[in-house]
Short mmCIF file of C-alpha atoms in Angstrom, two decimals:
data_model
loop_
_atom_site.label_atom_id
_atom_site.label_comp_id
_atom_site.label_asym_id
_atom_site.label_seq_id
_atom_site.Cartn_x
_atom_site.Cartn_y
_atom_site.Cartn_z
CA MET A 79 -151.17 -256.40 151.51
CA ALA A 80 -147.65 -256.25 151.49
CA ILE A 81 -146.22 -253.19 150.49
CA PHE A 82 -143.73 -254.54 148.47
CA GLU A 83 -144.71 -257.77 146.49
CA PRO A 84 -142.19 -260.25 145.17
CA LEU A 85 -142.04 -260.68 141.07
CA ALA A 86 -141.13 -263.82 138.98
CA THR A 87 -137.81 -262.81 138.84
CA PRO A 88 -135.97 -263.68 142.08
CA HIS A 89 -135.22 -260.86 144.47
CA HIS A 90 -137.24 -258.30 141.95
CA TRP A 91 -140.35 -256.62 144.04
CA LYS A 92 -142.96 -254.61 142.72
CA PRO A 93 -144.01 -251.71 145.26
CA ALA A 94 -147.33 -250.88 146.20
CA ALA A 95 -148.47 -246.72 146.53
CA LEU A 96 -148.48 -247.04 150.05
CA ALA A 97 -144.08 -246.77 149.19
CA ALA A 98 -144.33 -243.72 148.69
CA GLY A 99 -142.75 -240.78 150.61
CA PRO A 100 -144.10 -237.05 150.89
CA PHE A 101 -142.25 -236.36 147.61
CA ALA A 102 -140.60 -237.78 145.13
CA GLY A 103 -139.57 -241.74 145.24
CA LEU A 104 -140.09 -244.22 147.88
CA GLN A 105 -139.92 -243.52 151.59
CA GLY A 106 -136.77 -244.46 152.86
CA GLY A 107 -138.29 -246.10 155.70
CA ALA A 108 -140.01 -248.46 153.68
CA VAL A 109 -137.07 -249.19 151.64
CA ALA A 110 -134.59 -250.18 154.39
CA SER A 111 -137.49 -252.00 155.60
CA LEU A 112 -137.56 -254.36 152.35
CA LEU A 113 -133.70 -254.76 152.33
CA THR A 114 -133.61 -255.48 156.18
CA ALA A 115 -136.56 -258.15 155.83
CA GLU A 116 -134.96 -260.14 152.75
CA VAL A 117 -131.72 -260.41 155.15
CA GLU A 118 -133.72 -261.56 158.07
CA ALA A 119 -135.71 -264.28 156.01
CA MET A 120 -132.38 -265.58 155.06
CA ALA A 121 -131.15 -265.59 158.47
CA GLY A 122 -132.74 -269.02 159.47
CA PRO A 123 -131.45 -271.32 156.48
CA ARG A 124 -128.15 -269.44 156.83
CA ASN A 125 -128.00 -270.11 160.79
CA TRP A 126 -126.53 -266.04 161.09
CA GLY A 127 -128.83 -265.65 164.15
CA THR A 128 -130.97 -262.75 165.08
CA ALA A 129 -130.67 -259.43 163.70
CA ILE A 130 -129.57 -256.77 165.82
CA SER A 131 -128.95 -253.55 163.83
CA ALA A 132 -129.57 -252.12 160.62
CA SER A 133 -127.88 -249.51 159.19
CA ALA A 134 -129.07 -247.84 155.91
CA TRP A 135 -127.73 -245.50 153.42
CA PHE A 136 -130.21 -243.64 150.91
CA LEU A 137 -128.23 -242.66 148.05
CA ARG A 138 -130.84 -241.36 145.89
CA PRO A 139 -134.93 -241.21 145.25
CA THR A 140 -136.07 -245.06 144.88
CA PRO A 141 -138.48 -244.46 142.10
CA MET A 142 -141.96 -245.74 142.05
CA ALA A 143 -140.79 -249.01 139.67
CA GLU A 144 -139.43 -252.04 139.35
CA LEU A 145 -136.94 -252.83 142.03
CA ARG A 146 -133.82 -255.51 142.23
CA THR A 147 -132.03 -256.49 145.17
CA GLN A 148 -128.66 -257.89 145.63
CA VAL A 149 -127.58 -259.72 149.19
CA ALA A 150 -123.88 -259.54 149.63
CA VAL A 151 -122.32 -261.35 152.72
CA VAL A 152 -119.41 -259.24 154.71
CA THR A 153 -118.82 -262.15 157.09
CA GLU A 154 -120.78 -265.12 158.61
CA GLY A 155 -119.84 -268.29 160.55
CA GLY A 156 -118.87 -267.18 164.37
CA ARG A 157 -120.96 -265.48 166.55
CA VAL A 158 -121.77 -262.52 164.61
CA SER A 159 -122.90 -262.01 160.98
CA VAL A 160 -123.14 -259.25 158.72
CA VAL A 161 -124.37 -258.83 155.66
CA ASP A 162 -125.46 -255.91 152.78
CA ASN A 163 -128.23 -255.37 150.39
CA THR A 164 -128.42 -253.44 147.90
CA LEU A 165 -131.51 -252.06 145.82
CA TRP A 166 -131.80 -250.69 142.30
CA PRO A 167 -134.67 -249.84 139.70
CA ALA A 168 -134.74 -252.89 137.36
CA GLY A 169 -132.29 -252.22 134.21
CA GLU A 170 -130.33 -249.40 135.96
CA GLU A 171 -126.91 -249.48 137.34
CA GLN A 172 -126.85 -246.78 139.99
CA PRO A 173 -128.18 -247.46 143.45
CA CYS A 174 -130.62 -245.98 145.39
CA ALA A 175 -129.82 -247.37 148.67
CA THR A 176 -128.15 -250.35 150.37
CA VAL A 177 -128.02 -251.29 154.18
CA ARG A 178 -125.78 -253.49 156.18
CA VAL A 179 -127.53 -256.02 158.68
CA THR A 180 -125.70 -257.06 161.87
CA LEU A 181 -127.05 -260.62 163.09
CA SER A 182 -125.90 -262.36 166.09
CA ARG A 183 -126.83 -266.12 167.92
CA GLU A 184 -128.01 -265.96 170.92
CA ARG A 185 -126.35 -267.23 173.74
CA ALA A 186 -127.48 -267.02 177.57
CA VAL A 187 -124.78 -265.89 180.03
CA GLU A 188 -125.24 -265.37 183.55
CA VAL A 189 -124.24 -262.03 185.21
CA PRO A 190 -124.65 -261.98 188.58
CA GLY A 191 -126.92 -259.14 190.41
CA PHE A 192 -128.18 -258.02 187.24
CA ARG A 193 -131.49 -256.66 187.79
CA GLY A 194 -133.39 -255.89 184.61
CA SER A 195 -135.81 -253.05 184.03
CA ALA A 196 -139.30 -253.25 184.27
CA ALA A 197 -142.28 -250.71 183.12
CA ASP A 198 -146.07 -250.57 183.24
CA PRO A 199 -147.55 -251.65 179.90
CA VAL A 200 -148.77 -249.15 177.99
CA ASP A 201 -152.13 -249.05 175.73
CA PRO A 202 -151.36 -246.85 172.69
CA THR A 203 -155.02 -246.94 171.70
CA MET A 204 -155.87 -244.84 174.55
CA PHE A 205 -154.25 -241.24 172.81
CA PRO A 206 -155.08 -239.63 169.83
CA LEU A 207 -154.79 -240.52 166.42
CA ARG A 208 -152.08 -238.43 164.57
CA SER A 209 -153.10 -238.00 160.52
CA LEU A 210 -150.56 -236.73 158.10
CA HIS A 211 -150.72 -236.19 154.13
CA ALA A 212 -147.99 -236.22 151.80
CA VAL A 213 -147.49 -232.98 149.87
CA HIS A 214 -148.65 -234.83 146.62
CA ARG A 215 -151.93 -235.32 148.30
CA ARG A 216 -151.67 -239.01 147.03
CA SER A 217 -151.35 -243.07 149.11
CA TRP A 218 -147.79 -242.61 151.34
CA PHE A 219 -146.14 -244.99 153.69
CA MET A 220 -147.93 -243.33 156.56
CA ASP A 221 -151.21 -244.33 155.52
CA ALA A 222 -149.90 -248.04 155.81
CA MET A 223 -149.65 -246.99 159.68
CA GLU A 224 -151.80 -245.80 162.02
CA ALA A 225 -150.31 -243.31 164.20
CA ARG A 226 -150.44 -241.62 167.74
CA VAL A 227 -149.24 -239.78 170.42
CA GLY A 228 -149.03 -239.64 173.95
CA GLY A 229 -146.67 -237.26 175.81
CA ASP A 230 -143.63 -237.48 175.06
CA VAL A 231 -144.34 -241.12 172.53
CA ALA A 232 -145.12 -240.92 169.27
CA TRP A 233 -146.82 -244.39 168.80
CA PHE A 234 -146.96 -246.44 165.03
CA ARG A 235 -148.72 -249.57 164.24
CA MET A 236 -148.08 -250.97 160.53
CA HIS A 237 -151.52 -251.91 158.84
CA HIS A 238 -149.73 -253.53 156.47
CA SER A 239 -146.83 -255.96 156.56
CA VAL A 240 -143.14 -254.39 154.12
CA ILE A 241 -143.22 -258.09 152.80
CA SER A 242 -144.79 -261.47 153.61
CA ASP A 243 -143.83 -262.56 157.47
CA ALA A 244 -141.25 -259.78 157.60
CA GLY A 245 -139.05 -260.11 160.82
CA PRO A 246 -138.50 -258.02 164.04
CA LEU A 247 -136.04 -255.69 162.68
CA ALA A 248 -137.46 -254.79 159.57
CA ARG A 249 -140.79 -254.37 161.09
CA VAL A 250 -139.27 -251.79 163.89
CA LEU A 251 -137.35 -249.60 160.76
CA GLY A 252 -140.68 -247.92 159.15
CA PRO A 253 -141.53 -246.23 161.87
CA ALA A 254 -138.14 -245.67 163.38
CA ASP A 255 -137.66 -243.76 160.51
CA TRP A 256 -139.87 -240.85 161.60
CA THR A 257 -137.80 -240.18 164.77
CA HIS A 258 -136.20 -237.23 162.58
CA GLY A 259 -140.06 -235.38 162.26
CA ILE A 260 -141.30 -236.36 165.34
CA ALA A 261 -138.89 -234.24 167.16
CA ARG A 262 -138.39 -231.11 164.86
CA PRO A 263 -137.45 -227.90 166.34
CA VAL A 264 -140.26 -225.69 163.85
CA GLN A 265 -142.81 -226.93 161.60
CA ASN A 266 -143.45 -226.78 158.19
CA VAL A 267 -140.75 -224.01 157.88
CA VAL A 268 -137.71 -226.93 155.24
CA ALA A 269 -137.82 -230.30 154.15
CA ASP A 270 -135.21 -232.34 156.55
CA PRO A 271 -134.17 -235.60 154.25
CA ASN A 272 -132.89 -238.06 156.12
CA PRO A 273 -130.04 -239.48 154.31
CA ASN A 274 -129.24 -242.11 156.44
CA LEU A 275 -131.24 -244.20 159.14
CA THR A 276 -129.38 -246.82 162.06
CA VAL A 277 -131.58 -249.03 163.78
CA GLN A 278 -130.74 -251.07 167.36
CA LEU A 279 -132.53 -253.61 169.06
CA PHE A 280 -131.63 -255.38 172.24
CA ARG A 281 -134.64 -257.20 171.94
CA PRO A 282 -138.18 -258.11 169.55
CA PRO A 283 -140.96 -255.87 169.76
CA ARG A 284 -143.92 -257.84 171.81
CA GLY A 285 -147.16 -256.92 169.97
CA ALA A 286 -147.92 -254.23 167.15
CA TRP A 287 -146.94 -251.09 168.29
CA ILE A 288 -143.41 -249.43 167.78
CA GLY A 289 -143.14 -246.28 170.29
CA VAL A 290 -140.76 -243.16 169.36
CA ARG A 291 -139.20 -241.32 172.31
CA ALA A 292 -137.13 -238.79 169.77
CA GLU A 293 -135.21 -235.61 170.00
CA ALA A 294 -133.83 -233.44 167.23
CA ARG A 295 -131.15 -231.03 166.97
CA TRP A 296 -130.59 -228.56 163.85
CA ARG A 297 -128.05 -226.41 162.96
CA PRO A 298 -129.86 -223.81 160.06
CA GLU A 299 -126.50 -221.65 159.43
CA VAL A 300 -125.23 -224.96 157.81
CA GLY A 301 -128.14 -226.94 156.60
CA LEU A 302 -127.49 -229.86 159.04
CA GLY A 303 -128.64 -231.69 162.02
CA VAL A 304 -129.80 -235.56 163.94
CA GLY A 305 -132.60 -236.83 164.79
CA SER A 306 -132.19 -239.50 167.55
CA GLY A 307 -134.59 -241.67 169.78
CA ILE A 308 -135.42 -244.46 172.23
CA LEU A 309 -137.54 -247.36 170.91
CA LEU A 310 -140.27 -248.71 172.97
CA ASP A 311 -142.99 -251.41 172.86
CA VAL A 312 -146.01 -251.45 175.35
CA ASP A 313 -144.06 -253.15 177.79
CA GLY A 314 -141.14 -250.69 177.81
CA GLU A 315 -137.61 -249.94 175.79
CA ILE A 316 -136.57 -252.17 172.95
CA GLY A 317 -133.97 -250.01 171.53
CA ARG A 318 -132.33 -247.31 169.60
CA VAL A 319 -132.74 -245.02 166.47
CA SER A 320 -130.55 -242.20 165.36
CA MET A 321 -129.65 -240.32 161.62
CA SER A 322 -128.64 -237.32 160.15
CA VAL A 323 -130.82 -234.82 158.75
CA ILE A 324 -130.26 -232.45 155.49
CA LEU A 325 -132.07 -228.96 155.94
CA VAL A 326 -133.59 -227.97 151.94
CA PRO A 327 -135.95 -225.77 151.25
CA TYR A 328 -139.54 -227.60 150.31
CA PRO A 329 -139.92 -227.99 146.44
CA GLY A 330 -142.49 -225.31 145.28
CA GLY A 331 -142.87 -223.52 148.72
CA ALA A 332 -143.73 -225.06 152.34
CA PRO A 333 -146.91 -227.23 152.52
CA ALA A 334 -149.69 -226.25 154.23
CA SER A 335 -150.03 -226.80 157.85
CA GLY A 336 -150.68 -230.61 158.43
CA GLN A 337 -149.02 -232.10 156.08
CA GLY A 338 -146.07 -234.54 156.29
CA SER A 339 -142.78 -233.72 155.10
CA ALA A 340 -140.38 -236.56 156.75
CA ALA A 341 -138.78 -238.29 154.22
CA GLY A 342 -135.88 -240.77 153.71
#
């Protein structure tokens, strides 16, 4: 089952319950994945190349409702293409989120003396499972994936595609959106939504597992912070992730221990 199913009208989507965030609206990582997946699906026919980065902005909560998207090409035709994709609730004028995807046509170059780094393969199934529940106690985006923690890396394996045949960058965005929550300085004190998300890949992931080696920095005196991390697959590093963080009190008080509070 895909997390977003296409409707009869082009660029209209129905979100499944698994697209929900921990509070009101959909999870930012799910929304960013949908918008990026649409662009990746267009890349082959338009000869844009490989999607190498995506920057998403979450403008307001995205409701659990019929959604529409609109793709706008910023530039294409050279080595690099830049494409925007924006999302609205169907019938509304104010957008909820937008993403800018950078794509590049791959071209081999010879670099004398260059030695690529290599790492021993990792088996994330050897690490303990981590289970988080949303404040509303209903299905949410974390239920769409398996999460395990080993050492300083959190590992995620999606059990549902964001859309049918989602591309490599779209598959990474969902796990990457948890980065700021993985490395919180303290737990279950305040909510820390990220109003944006940026992911850069230098190669696509091999296999289903995505790892995040995360860190976060908070400034409670101004209610702000950042999250960042190294992205991995079982064979090693694949890219980077970063986001801003807004610190806010929990709606209705702090959740019980073990509940999730990372929301995009």
